[in-house]
Amino acid sequence: MSADKRVKVGILISGRGSNMQSLVAASQAPGAAYEVALVASDKPDAAGLAWASEQGIATFALSPKGIGKPAYEAAIDQALRDAGVEIIALAGYMRLLSSAFVARWRGRILNIHPSLLPLYKGLDTHARAIAAGDGKAGCSVHIVTEELDDGEVLGQADVPILPGDDTAALAARVLVEEHRLYPQVLTEFVRR
């Protein structure tokens, strides 16, 4: 597959961008199905932006504070389109997208979520799994829809919950699986 045939992906982050780094690494492998055209964030000081910039990847940052969600999302949307993005990958992006934004990109936004969906949508997934006495936790890659963590699940990986696990220990093991699963599922998705 030649470089000009690769699907252009935009990655939205809010923090250090460890999943973003896994997606970028996979995009640099020989025969990769996608390239990362833009890394964007709602937090101009997000550590992941500096890392992406150091890798030579275009970045965009804008805080929604003071401008409102519609103006913020219009600016992000324009930055993604200007970069030629075809698919959006949410990677630790901690904002809910509006229905209007999701509609504009329908079927072309993926998210990694730290639970075995449909279990534990939203936040505090590891604590909720431990409190429920579950034997396993994990992560899911899904299509983003207007409903929180509700779109079609494209792939999952599970991790055992061990005796004595706390949320930090479980989260660390799940994160290892996220870094493996997300690039694999994104590659399969763009090759459809």
PDB file of C-alpha atoms in Angstrom, residues 34 74 129 139 153 188:
ATOM      1  CA  TYR A  34      -3.536   4.883   7.923  1.00  0.00           C
ATOM      2  CA  ALA A  74     -16.690  24.239  14.753  1.00  0.00           C
ATOM      3  CA  ALA A 129     -15.784  -3.475  38.033  1.00  0.00           C
ATOM      4  CA  CYS A 139     -11.326  -2.357  27.101  1.00  0.00           C
ATOM      5  CA  VAL A 153     -18.279  -2.508  19.524  1.00  0.00           C
ATOM      6  CA  GLU A 188      -9.096  -3.239  10.445  1.00  0.00           C
TER       7      GLU A 188
END
